[in-house]
Amino acid sequence: MRLNISAFLVALATLSIAIATAPAYAQGNGDFQSYLEDLRPKARAMGIRDATLDAVLPSLTPNNRVIELDQNQPGGGAYSPIPNFEPYRRKHVDAARISRGRVAYQANRARLARIEAETGVPEEIMVAIFGHETNYGSYTGDFDLIRSLATLAWEGRRRTLFEPELLATLKMLDNGVPRSRLVGSWAGATGYPQFLPSVYLRLAKDGDGDGRADIWTSEADALASIANYFVHSGWRRGQPWGVAVSVPMGLNRSALAARTNPPRCPRVFNRHSRWLNMAEWRKLGLVPADGRWPDDSMMATLLEPDGPGKTAYLLTSNYRAILDYNCSNFYALSVGLLADAVKQ
């Protein structure tokens, strides 16, 4: 019997491509169900009942799509160029999002005012987070959280991140959150505020007085939960997130460079200047876009997201609280600018 060389080469090439493109989770992670069973002691230590685990774990299967999404996440290297902010701003602080934000703002004024009075977190900041995270609840994700997080934890590449979130989701289920609510992004963010499950367990609040923290269908609960997040991130009552300014061309930027080495999000924080108070910034020739200076003693850092000659921002510690929600200058600036536009 003669070997068909052409057919063999085609088959070999096909096999090579299949091996090269096979997802990493196919190798070295053990049986999926065995991994889930090994989680039981950790779940029991959190007070999760065996009945809850028995009701959900045996039926789970890996979600290949989730792993593909995780492994294909974009990410610049430490020295990759950072684009200008303006194109991002035009996309995320657009007329439609501002208009919908104003509708949500007016519809929730009574509860927003009450939450701000209790927490010090401005009404418009809560609304802006709601708008940025899910476009005011119009899309919250449709991935099964337990299946997604179980898959990502089992795959192992970022187990230290995803395994605690899987256990937190199981705790939510054990606490009575319906399985139908436990949907969201492929990486585990859920509800109107897109909280991770561990954040939900720590910070979700009942904003409408019905005894439940329903961040999936209750805007009151979602807004109260967002405010609670910022309280725990150190939001300072009565302080703005930042001020848009123009910067004189002759500013000595090298003298203002920060001298710290931030352990978290260095590409974000290394773009900020060192801290000066508003009086010191005024003496350096900066001018607020609206002509109004905050209190002289208020501390701020300078960020020029589009480079010299373009709009810059003096950013307070409350801006750092927004970064705690999502450690991206573009995200935090857009939240602040959307908040300002919604309130107008």
PDB file of C-alpha atoms in Angstrom, residues 39-336:
ATOM      1  CA  LEU A  39     -12.319  23.536  46.282  1.00  0.00           C
ATOM      2  CA  ARG A  40     -14.828  22.133  48.740  1.00  0.00           C
ATOM      3  CA  PRO A  41     -12.685  22.598  51.883  1.00  0.00           C
ATOM      4  CA  LYS A  42     -12.110  26.249  51.003  1.00  0.00           C
ATOM      5  CA  ALA A  43     -15.817  26.739  50.334  1.00  0.00           C
ATOM      6  CA  ARG A  44     -16.791  25.078  53.617  1.00  0.00           C
ATOM      7  CA  ALA A  45     -14.307  27.333  55.445  1.00  0.00           C
ATOM      8  CA  MET A  46     -16.311  30.303  54.104  1.00  0.00           C
ATOM      9  CA  GLY A  47     -19.522  28.790  55.445  1.00  0.00           C
ATOM     10  CA  ILE A  48     -20.825  27.670  52.058  1.00  0.00           C
ATOM     11  CA  ARG A  49     -23.131  24.700  52.494  1.00  0.00           C
ATOM     12  CA  ASP A  50     -22.509  21.369  50.755  1.00  0.00           C
ATOM     13  CA  ALA A  51     -26.082  21.511  49.470  1.00  0.00           C
ATOM     14  CA  THR A  52     -25.222  24.662  47.542  1.00  0.00           C
ATOM     15  CA  LEU A  53     -22.087  23.099  46.108  1.00  0.00           C
ATOM     16  CA  ASP A  54     -23.925  19.889  45.208  1.00  0.00           C
ATOM     17  CA  ALA A  55     -26.587  21.877  43.365  1.00  0.00           C
ATOM     18  CA  VAL A  56     -24.159  23.639  41.042  1.00  0.00           C
ATOM     19  CA  LEU A  57     -20.667  22.130  40.802  1.00  0.00           C
ATOM     20  CA  PRO A  58     -21.402  18.682  39.274  1.00  0.00           C
ATOM     21  CA  SER A  59     -23.149  20.194  36.251  1.00  0.00           C
ATOM     22  CA  LEU A  60     -20.422  22.701  35.380  1.00  0.00           C
ATOM     23  CA  THR A  61     -18.302  22.355  32.252  1.00  0.00           C
ATOM     24  CA  PRO A  62     -15.409  24.548  31.065  1.00  0.00           C
ATOM     25  CA  ASN A  63     -16.262  27.479  28.830  1.00  0.00           C
ATOM     26  CA  ASN A  64     -13.615  27.574  26.124  1.00  0.00           C
ATOM     27  CA  ARG A  65     -14.712  31.006  24.932  1.00  0.00           C
ATOM     28  CA  VAL A  66     -13.953  32.552  28.311  1.00  0.00           C
ATOM     29  CA  ILE A  67     -10.363  31.311  28.243  1.00  0.00           C
ATOM     30  CA  GLU A  68      -9.881  32.563  24.710  1.00  0.00           C
ATOM     31  CA  LEU A  69     -11.074  36.003  25.776  1.00  0.00           C
ATOM     32  CA  ASP A  70      -8.750  36.005  28.777  1.00  0.00           C
ATOM     33  CA  GLN A  71      -5.715  34.911  26.785  1.00  0.00           C
ATOM     34  CA  ASN A  72      -6.376  37.468  24.031  1.00  0.00           C
ATOM     35  CA  GLN A  73      -6.596  40.479  26.304  1.00  0.00           C
ATOM     36  CA  PRO A  74      -4.793  43.490  24.817  1.00  0.00           C
ATOM     37  CA  GLY A  75      -2.040  44.993  26.871  1.00  0.00           C
ATOM     38  CA  GLY A  76       0.802  47.325  26.094  1.00  0.00           C
ATOM     39  CA  GLY A  77       4.288  46.624  27.300  1.00  0.00           C
ATOM     40  CA  ALA A  78       5.993  48.743  29.900  1.00  0.00           C
ATOM     41  CA  TYR A  79       7.392  51.044  27.214  1.00  0.00           C
ATOM     42  CA  SER A  80       4.635  50.937  24.597  1.00  0.00           C
ATOM     43  CA  PRO A  81       3.357  54.396  23.574  1.00  0.00           C
ATOM     44  CA  ILE A  82       0.273  55.771  25.300  1.00  0.00           C
ATOM     45  CA  PRO A  83      -2.304  57.241  22.887  1.00  0.00           C
ATOM     46  CA  ASN A  84      -3.920  60.622  23.316  1.00  0.00           C
ATOM     47  CA  PHE A  85      -6.950  60.904  25.554  1.00  0.00           C
ATOM     48  CA  GLU A  86      -9.098  63.025  23.235  1.00  0.00           C
ATOM     49  CA  PRO A  87     -10.341  60.191  20.935  1.00  0.00           C
ATOM     50  CA  TYR A  88     -11.327  58.170  24.018  1.00  0.00           C
ATOM     51  CA  ARG A  89     -13.091  61.185  25.525  1.00  0.00           C
ATOM     52  CA  ARG A  90     -15.130  61.769  22.380  1.00  0.00           C
ATOM     53  CA  LYS A  91     -16.293  58.153  22.429  1.00  0.00           C
ATOM     54  CA  HIS A  92     -17.069  57.834  26.142  1.00  0.00           C
ATOM     55  CA  VAL A  93     -18.299  61.329  27.000  1.00  0.00           C
ATOM     56  CA  ASP A  94     -20.503  61.727  23.947  1.00  0.00           C
ATOM     57  CA  ALA A  95     -23.845  63.508  23.589  1.00  0.00           C
ATOM     58  CA  ALA A  96     -25.894  60.307  23.875  1.00  0.00           C
ATOM     59  CA  ARG A  97     -24.235  59.219  27.122  1.00  0.00           C
ATOM     60  CA  ILE A  98     -24.558  62.699  28.578  1.00  0.00           C
ATOM     61  CA  SER A  99     -28.234  62.880  27.599  1.00  0.00           C
ATOM     62  CA  ARG A 100     -29.028  59.473  29.098  1.00  0.00           C
ATOM     63  CA  GLY A 101     -27.063  60.417  32.181  1.00  0.00           C
ATOM     64  CA  ARG A 102     -29.156  63.518  32.702  1.00  0.00           C
ATOM     65  CA  VAL A 103     -32.313  61.429  32.440  1.00  0.00           C
ATOM     66  CA  ALA A 104     -30.981  58.955  35.031  1.00  0.00           C
ATOM     67  CA  TYR A 105     -29.839  61.852  37.212  1.00  0.00           C
ATOM     68  CA  GLN A 106     -33.255  63.520  37.240  1.00  0.00           C
ATOM     69  CA  ALA A 107     -35.120  60.240  37.695  1.00  0.00           C
ATOM     70  CA  ASN A 108     -33.103  59.415  40.818  1.00  0.00           C
ATOM     71  CA  ARG A 109     -32.653  62.874  42.364  1.00  0.00           C
ATOM     72  CA  ALA A 110     -34.393  62.118  45.652  1.00  0.00           C
ATOM     73  CA  ARG A 111     -32.403  58.980  46.408  1.00  0.00           C
ATOM     74  CA  LEU A 112     -29.170  60.468  45.001  1.00  0.00           C
ATOM     75  CA  ALA A 113     -29.490  63.486  47.283  1.00  0.00           C
ATOM     76  CA  ARG A 114     -30.052  61.221  50.268  1.00  0.00           C
ATOM     77  CA  ILE A 115     -27.047  59.038  49.439  1.00  0.00           C
ATOM     78  CA  GLU A 116     -24.807  62.063  48.910  1.00  0.00           C
ATOM     79  CA  ALA A 117     -25.911  63.509  52.246  1.00  0.00           C
ATOM     80  CA  GLU A 118     -25.029  60.223  53.955  1.00  0.00           C
ATOM     81  CA  THR A 119     -21.744  59.497  52.186  1.00  0.00           C
ATOM     82  CA  GLY A 120     -20.372  62.713  50.704  1.00  0.00           C
ATOM     83  CA  VAL A 121     -20.092  61.077  47.287  1.00  0.00           C
ATOM     84  CA  PRO A 122     -21.560  63.468  44.676  1.00  0.00           C
ATOM     85  CA  GLU A 123     -24.762  62.442  42.946  1.00  0.00           C
ATOM     86  CA  GLU A 124     -23.252  62.937  39.505  1.00  0.00           C
ATOM     87  CA  ILE A 125     -20.255  60.682  40.253  1.00  0.00           C
ATOM     88  CA  MET A 126     -22.599  57.797  41.081  1.00  0.00           C
ATOM     89  CA  VAL A 127     -24.497  58.382  37.844  1.00  0.00           C
ATOM     90  CA  ALA A 128     -21.299  58.622  35.795  1.00  0.00           C
ATOM     91  CA  ILE A 129     -20.057  55.252  37.067  1.00  0.00           C
ATOM     92  CA  PHE A 130     -23.467  53.753  36.266  1.00  0.00           C
ATOM     93  CA  GLY A 131     -23.178  55.209  32.769  1.00  0.00           C
ATOM     94  CA  HIS A 132     -19.621  54.108  32.124  1.00  0.00           C
ATOM     95  CA  GLU A 133     -19.952  50.590  33.440  1.00  0.00           C
ATOM     96  CA  THR A 134     -23.204  49.470  31.800  1.00  0.00           C
ATOM     97  CA  ASN A 135     -24.519  52.476  29.821  1.00  0.00           C
ATOM     98  CA  TYR A 136     -27.109  53.040  32.559  1.00  0.00           C
ATOM     99  CA  GLY A 137     -28.008  49.372  32.848  1.00  0.00           C
ATOM    100  CA  SER A 138     -28.531  48.693  29.145  1.00  0.00           C
ATOM    101  CA  TYR A 139     -25.875  45.970  29.044  1.00  0.00           C
ATOM    102  CA  THR A 140     -24.554  44.087  32.045  1.00  0.00           C
ATOM    103  CA  GLY A 141     -23.166  40.932  30.379  1.00  0.00           C
ATOM    104  CA  ASP A 142     -24.664  37.498  29.849  1.00  0.00           C
ATOM    105  CA  PHE A 143     -21.921  35.076  30.888  1.00  0.00           C
ATOM    106  CA  ASP A 144     -22.747  32.563  33.638  1.00  0.00           C
ATOM    107  CA  LEU A 145     -20.478  33.849  36.423  1.00  0.00           C
ATOM    108  CA  ILE A 146     -20.000  30.537  38.170  1.00  0.00           C
ATOM    109  CA  ARG A 147     -19.131  28.689  34.980  1.00  0.00           C
ATOM    110  CA  SER A 148     -16.847  31.479  33.745  1.00  0.00           C
ATOM    111  CA  LEU A 149     -14.972  31.879  37.005  1.00  0.00           C
ATOM    112  CA  ALA A 150     -14.692  28.131  37.521  1.00  0.00           C
ATOM    113  CA  THR A 151     -13.164  27.848  34.052  1.00  0.00           C
ATOM    114  CA  LEU A 152     -10.673  30.665  34.604  1.00  0.00           C
ATOM    115  CA  ALA A 153      -9.674  29.389  38.031  1.00  0.00           C
ATOM    116  CA  TRP A 154      -9.195  25.833  36.727  1.00  0.00           C
ATOM    117  CA  GLU A 155      -7.172  26.977  33.707  1.00  0.00           C
ATOM    118  CA  GLY A 156      -4.697  28.318  36.218  1.00  0.00           C
ATOM    119  CA  ARG A 157      -2.975  31.179  34.424  1.00  0.00           C
ATOM    120  CA  ARG A 158      -4.505  33.698  36.843  1.00  0.00           C
ATOM    121  CA  ARG A 159      -5.862  31.359  39.499  1.00  0.00           C
ATOM    122  CA  THR A 160      -4.914  33.656  42.368  1.00  0.00           C
ATOM    123  CA  LEU A 161      -7.295  36.251  40.911  1.00  0.00           C
ATOM    124  CA  PHE A 162     -10.177  34.083  39.763  1.00  0.00           C
ATOM    125  CA  GLU A 163     -10.412  31.362  42.424  1.00  0.00           C
ATOM    126  CA  PRO A 164     -11.354  33.800  45.222  1.00  0.00           C
ATOM    127  CA  GLU A 165     -13.955  35.340  42.920  1.00  0.00           C
ATOM    128  CA  LEU A 166     -15.409  31.898  42.177  1.00  0.00           C
ATOM    129  CA  LEU A 167     -15.674  31.196  45.905  1.00  0.00           C
ATOM    130  CA  ALA A 168     -17.252  34.617  46.457  1.00  0.00           C
ATOM    131  CA  THR A 169     -19.844  33.859  43.762  1.00  0.00           C
ATOM    132  CA  LEU A 170     -20.677  30.567  45.432  1.00  0.00           C
ATOM    133  CA  LYS A 171     -21.046  32.460  48.714  1.00  0.00           C
ATOM    134  CA  MET A 172     -23.489  34.840  47.020  1.00  0.00           C
ATOM    135  CA  LEU A 173     -25.504  31.862  45.822  1.00  0.00           C
ATOM    136  CA  ASP A 174     -25.411  30.342  49.302  1.00  0.00           C
ATOM    137  CA  ASN A 175     -26.600  33.667  50.733  1.00  0.00           C
ATOM    138  CA  GLY A 176     -29.706  33.532  48.575  1.00  0.00           C
ATOM    139  CA  VAL A 177     -28.799  35.485  45.438  1.00  0.00           C
ATOM    140  CA  PRO A 178     -30.687  33.673  42.658  1.00  0.00           C
ATOM    141  CA  ARG A 179     -28.569  31.841  40.098  1.00  0.00           C
ATOM    142  CA  SER A 180     -30.368  33.805  37.392  1.00  0.00           C
ATOM    143  CA  ARG A 181     -28.816  37.005  38.778  1.00  0.00           C
ATOM    144  CA  LEU A 182     -25.291  35.600  38.652  1.00  0.00           C
ATOM    145  CA  VAL A 183     -24.464  36.689  35.130  1.00  0.00           C
ATOM    146  CA  GLY A 184     -22.122  39.366  33.849  1.00  0.00           C
ATOM    147  CA  SER A 185     -18.862  39.844  32.011  1.00  0.00           C
ATOM    148  CA  TRP A 186     -16.643  36.919  31.067  1.00  0.00           C
ATOM    149  CA  ALA A 187     -14.223  37.975  33.841  1.00  0.00           C
ATOM    150  CA  GLY A 188     -16.823  38.048  36.608  1.00  0.00           C
ATOM    151  CA  ALA A 189     -18.062  41.647  36.832  1.00  0.00           C
ATOM    152  CA  THR A 190     -21.788  41.773  37.487  1.00  0.00           C
ATOM    153  CA  GLY A 191     -24.763  44.072  37.928  1.00  0.00           C
ATOM    154  CA  TYR A 192     -25.266  47.747  37.138  1.00  0.00           C
ATOM    155  CA  PRO A 193     -21.989  48.745  38.889  1.00  0.00           C
ATOM    156  CA  GLN A 194     -20.087  45.748  37.440  1.00  0.00           C
ATOM    157  CA  PHE A 195     -18.840  44.648  40.839  1.00  0.00           C
ATOM    158  CA  LEU A 196     -16.673  41.585  41.171  1.00  0.00           C
ATOM    159  CA  PRO A 197     -18.317  39.031  43.491  1.00  0.00           C
ATOM    160  CA  SER A 198     -15.852  39.726  46.311  1.00  0.00           C
ATOM    161  CA  VAL A 199     -16.690  43.439  46.062  1.00  0.00           C
ATOM    162  CA  TYR A 200     -20.398  42.655  46.142  1.00  0.00           C
ATOM    163  CA  LEU A 201     -19.964  40.688  49.370  1.00  0.00           C
ATOM    164  CA  ARG A 202     -18.027  43.546  50.992  1.00  0.00           C
ATOM    165  CA  LEU A 203     -19.742  46.651  49.717  1.00  0.00           C
ATOM    166  CA  ALA A 204     -23.142  46.083  48.087  1.00  0.00           C
ATOM    167  CA  LYS A 205     -25.865  48.119  49.815  1.00  0.00           C
ATOM    168  CA  ASP A 206     -29.630  48.089  50.084  1.00  0.00           C
ATOM    169  CA  GLY A 207     -30.634  51.487  48.756  1.00  0.00           C
ATOM    170  CA  ASP A 208     -34.411  51.091  48.595  1.00  0.00           C
ATOM    171  CA  GLY A 209     -35.084  49.543  51.995  1.00  0.00           C
ATOM    172  CA  ASP A 210     -36.385  46.156  50.871  1.00  0.00           C
ATOM    173  CA  GLY A 211     -33.724  44.243  52.784  1.00  0.00           C
ATOM    174  CA  ARG A 212     -31.779  43.079  49.696  1.00  0.00           C
ATOM    175  CA  ALA A 213     -28.779  44.479  47.822  1.00  0.00           C
ATOM    176  CA  ASP A 214     -30.060  43.940  44.297  1.00  0.00           C
ATOM    177  CA  ILE A 215     -27.474  45.585  42.044  1.00  0.00           C
ATOM    178  CA  TRP A 216     -28.987  43.859  38.954  1.00  0.00           C
ATOM    179  CA  THR A 217     -32.449  45.426  38.797  1.00  0.00           C
ATOM    180  CA  SER A 218     -32.572  48.152  41.469  1.00  0.00           C
ATOM    181  CA  GLU A 219     -31.008  51.471  40.494  1.00  0.00           C
ATOM    182  CA  ALA A 220     -31.325  52.583  44.110  1.00  0.00           C
ATOM    183  CA  ASP A 221     -29.262  49.634  45.332  1.00  0.00           C
ATOM    184  CA  ALA A 222     -26.716  50.065  42.542  1.00  0.00           C
ATOM    185  CA  LEU A 223     -26.203  53.765  43.235  1.00  0.00           C
ATOM    186  CA  ALA A 224     -25.949  53.227  46.996  1.00  0.00           C
ATOM    187  CA  SER A 225     -23.421  50.448  46.385  1.00  0.00           C
ATOM    188  CA  ILE A 226     -21.311  52.664  44.112  1.00  0.00           C
ATOM    189  CA  ALA A 227     -21.268  55.373  46.771  1.00  0.00           C
ATOM    190  CA  ASN A 228     -20.282  52.843  49.419  1.00  0.00           C
ATOM    191  CA  TYR A 229     -17.401  51.714  47.206  1.00  0.00           C
ATOM    192  CA  PHE A 230     -16.076  55.265  47.059  1.00  0.00           C
ATOM    193  CA  VAL A 231     -16.483  55.783  50.787  1.00  0.00           C
ATOM    194  CA  HIS A 232     -14.234  52.778  51.337  1.00  0.00           C
ATOM    195  CA  SER A 233     -11.794  54.105  48.722  1.00  0.00           C
ATOM    196  CA  GLY A 234     -11.314  57.299  50.726  1.00  0.00           C
ATOM    197  CA  TRP A 235     -13.606  59.796  48.984  1.00  0.00           C
ATOM    198  CA  ARG A 236     -13.350  63.214  50.629  1.00  0.00           C
ATOM    199  CA  ARG A 237     -16.607  65.097  51.074  1.00  0.00           C
ATOM    200  CA  GLY A 238     -16.791  68.475  49.344  1.00  0.00           C
ATOM    201  CA  GLN A 239     -13.672  68.019  47.222  1.00  0.00           C
ATOM    202  CA  PRO A 240     -13.837  67.915  43.410  1.00  0.00           C
ATOM    203  CA  TRP A 241     -12.269  65.085  41.457  1.00  0.00           C
ATOM    204  CA  GLY A 242     -10.199  67.546  39.445  1.00  0.00           C
ATOM    205  CA  VAL A 243     -10.002  70.833  37.591  1.00  0.00           C
ATOM    206  CA  ALA A 244      -9.415  71.354  33.854  1.00  0.00           C
ATOM    207  CA  VAL A 245      -6.592  73.858  33.380  1.00  0.00           C
ATOM    208  CA  SER A 246      -4.392  75.462  30.771  1.00  0.00           C
ATOM    209  CA  VAL A 247      -0.652  75.197  31.364  1.00  0.00           C
ATOM    210  CA  PRO A 248       1.882  77.887  30.429  1.00  0.00           C
ATOM    211  CA  MET A 249       4.316  76.796  27.716  1.00  0.00           C
ATOM    212  CA  GLY A 250       7.315  77.615  29.863  1.00  0.00           C
ATOM    213  CA  LEU A 251       6.347  75.323  32.760  1.00  0.00           C
ATOM    214  CA  ASN A 252       9.371  73.376  34.005  1.00  0.00           C
ATOM    215  CA  ARG A 253       7.872  69.918  33.926  1.00  0.00           C
ATOM    216  CA  SER A 254      11.037  68.096  34.901  1.00  0.00           C
ATOM    217  CA  ALA A 255      11.090  69.981  38.209  1.00  0.00           C
ATOM    218  CA  LEU A 256       7.550  68.754  38.872  1.00  0.00           C
ATOM    219  CA  ALA A 257       8.159  65.074  38.128  1.00  0.00           C
ATOM    220  CA  ALA A 258       7.084  62.659  40.850  1.00  0.00           C
ATOM    221  CA  ARG A 259       9.959  60.912  42.618  1.00  0.00           C
ATOM    222  CA  THR A 260       8.059  57.853  43.791  1.00  0.00           C
ATOM    223  CA  ASN A 261       7.954  54.360  42.317  1.00  0.00           C
ATOM    224  CA  PRO A 262       4.284  53.344  42.563  1.00  0.00           C
ATOM    225  CA  PRO A 263       3.817  49.619  43.264  1.00  0.00           C
ATOM    226  CA  ARG A 264       0.359  49.616  41.657  1.00  0.00           C
ATOM    227  CA  CYS A 265      -0.501  50.714  38.109  1.00  0.00           C
ATOM    228  CA  PRO A 266       2.864  52.410  37.438  1.00  0.00           C
ATOM    229  CA  ARG A 267       1.919  53.384  33.860  1.00  0.00           C
ATOM    230  CA  VAL A 268      -1.058  55.251  35.314  1.00  0.00           C
ATOM    231  CA  PHE A 269       0.567  57.010  38.254  1.00  0.00           C
ATOM    232  CA  ASN A 270       3.892  57.758  36.586  1.00  0.00           C
ATOM    233  CA  ARG A 271       2.070  60.180  34.283  1.00  0.00           C
ATOM    234  CA  HIS A 272       1.146  62.367  37.265  1.00  0.00           C
ATOM    235  CA  SER A 273       3.319  65.154  38.642  1.00  0.00           C
ATOM    236  CA  ARG A 274       4.244  65.475  42.285  1.00  0.00           C
ATOM    237  CA  TRP A 275       1.669  66.921  44.664  1.00  0.00           C
ATOM    238  CA  LEU A 276       1.353  70.700  45.096  1.00  0.00           C
ATOM    239  CA  ASN A 277      -1.442  72.743  46.617  1.00  0.00           C
ATOM    240  CA  MET A 278      -3.703  74.900  44.468  1.00  0.00           C
ATOM    241  CA  ALA A 279      -1.977  78.107  45.544  1.00  0.00           C
ATOM    242  CA  GLU A 280       1.345  76.703  44.339  1.00  0.00           C
ATOM    243  CA  TRP A 281      -0.163  75.668  40.997  1.00  0.00           C
ATOM    244  CA  ARG A 282      -1.643  79.129  40.558  1.00  0.00           C
ATOM    245  CA  LYS A 283       1.756  80.741  41.157  1.00  0.00           C
ATOM    246  CA  LEU A 284       3.186  78.544  38.388  1.00  0.00           C
ATOM    247  CA  GLY A 285       0.799  80.167  35.927  1.00  0.00           C
ATOM    248  CA  LEU A 286      -1.868  77.501  35.492  1.00  0.00           C
ATOM    249  CA  VAL A 287      -5.373  78.814  34.764  1.00  0.00           C
ATOM    250  CA  PRO A 288      -8.654  76.920  35.441  1.00  0.00           C
ATOM    251  CA  ALA A 289     -10.834  76.485  32.363  1.00  0.00           C
ATOM    252  CA  ASP A 290     -13.851  77.879  34.200  1.00  0.00           C
ATOM    253  CA  GLY A 291     -11.869  80.608  35.962  1.00  0.00           C
ATOM    254  CA  ARG A 292     -12.553  79.245  39.440  1.00  0.00           C
ATOM    255  CA  TRP A 293      -9.872  77.918  41.777  1.00  0.00           C
ATOM    256  CA  PRO A 294     -10.640  75.388  44.552  1.00  0.00           C
ATOM    257  CA  ASP A 295      -9.426  76.091  48.055  1.00  0.00           C
ATOM    258  CA  ASP A 296      -5.742  77.133  48.129  1.00  0.00           C
ATOM    259  CA  SER A 297      -4.782  74.343  50.513  1.00  0.00           C
ATOM    260  CA  MET A 298      -6.242  71.544  48.389  1.00  0.00           C
ATOM    261  CA  MET A 299      -3.551  69.205  47.065  1.00  0.00           C
ATOM    262  CA  ALA A 300      -3.423  68.089  43.439  1.00  0.00           C
ATOM    263  CA  THR A 301      -1.223  66.469  40.826  1.00  0.00           C
ATOM    264  CA  LEU A 302      -0.957  67.571  37.204  1.00  0.00           C
ATOM    265  CA  LEU A 303      -1.816  65.318  34.258  1.00  0.00           C
ATOM    266  CA  GLU A 304      -1.489  66.348  30.602  1.00  0.00           C
ATOM    267  CA  PRO A 305      -3.232  63.436  28.835  1.00  0.00           C
ATOM    268  CA  ASP A 306      -2.860  64.906  25.341  1.00  0.00           C
ATOM    269  CA  GLY A 307       0.564  66.436  25.815  1.00  0.00           C
ATOM    270  CA  PRO A 308       1.751  70.037  26.246  1.00  0.00           C
ATOM    271  CA  GLY A 309      -0.446  72.752  24.810  1.00  0.00           C
ATOM    272  CA  LYS A 310      -3.690  70.800  25.276  1.00  0.00           C
ATOM    273  CA  THR A 311      -6.196  70.724  28.120  1.00  0.00           C
ATOM    274  CA  ALA A 312      -4.588  69.467  31.311  1.00  0.00           C
ATOM    275  CA  TYR A 313      -6.067  68.510  34.686  1.00  0.00           C
ATOM    276  CA  LEU A 314      -5.225  69.126  38.309  1.00  0.00           C
ATOM    277  CA  LEU A 315      -6.328  65.942  40.069  1.00  0.00           C
ATOM    278  CA  THR A 316      -7.218  65.594  43.737  1.00  0.00           C
ATOM    279  CA  SER A 317      -7.228  62.558  45.994  1.00  0.00           C
ATOM    280  CA  ASN A 318     -10.821  61.893  44.902  1.00  0.00           C
ATOM    281  CA  TYR A 319      -9.484  61.174  41.420  1.00  0.00           C
ATOM    282  CA  ARG A 320      -7.418  58.439  43.060  1.00  0.00           C
ATOM    283  CA  ALA A 321     -10.660  56.998  44.433  1.00  0.00           C
ATOM    284  CA  ILE A 322     -11.993  56.757  40.865  1.00  0.00           C
ATOM    285  CA  LEU A 323      -8.759  55.032  39.859  1.00  0.00           C
ATOM    286  CA  ASP A 324      -9.430  52.513  42.606  1.00  0.00           C
ATOM    287  CA  TYR A 325     -12.612  51.578  40.723  1.00  0.00           C
ATOM    288  CA  ASN A 326     -10.708  51.173  37.444  1.00  0.00           C
ATOM    289  CA  CYS A 327      -6.990  51.938  37.323  1.00  0.00           C
ATOM    290  CA  SER A 328      -6.954  53.837  34.029  1.00  0.00           C
ATOM    291  CA  ASN A 329      -6.400  57.555  33.568  1.00  0.00           C
ATOM    292  CA  PHE A 330      -8.684  57.553  30.547  1.00  0.00           C
ATOM    293  CA  TYR A 331     -11.458  55.855  32.511  1.00  0.00           C
ATOM    294  CA  ALA A 332     -11.138  58.108  35.553  1.00  0.00           C
ATOM    295  CA  LEU A 333     -10.962  61.311  33.496  1.00  0.00           C
ATOM    296  CA  SER A 334     -14.022  60.249  31.514  1.00  0.00           C
ATOM    297  CA  VAL A 335     -15.975  59.492  34.676  1.00  0.00           C
ATOM    298  CA  GLY A 336     -15.157  62.927  36.055  1.00  0.00           C
TER     299      GLY A 336
END
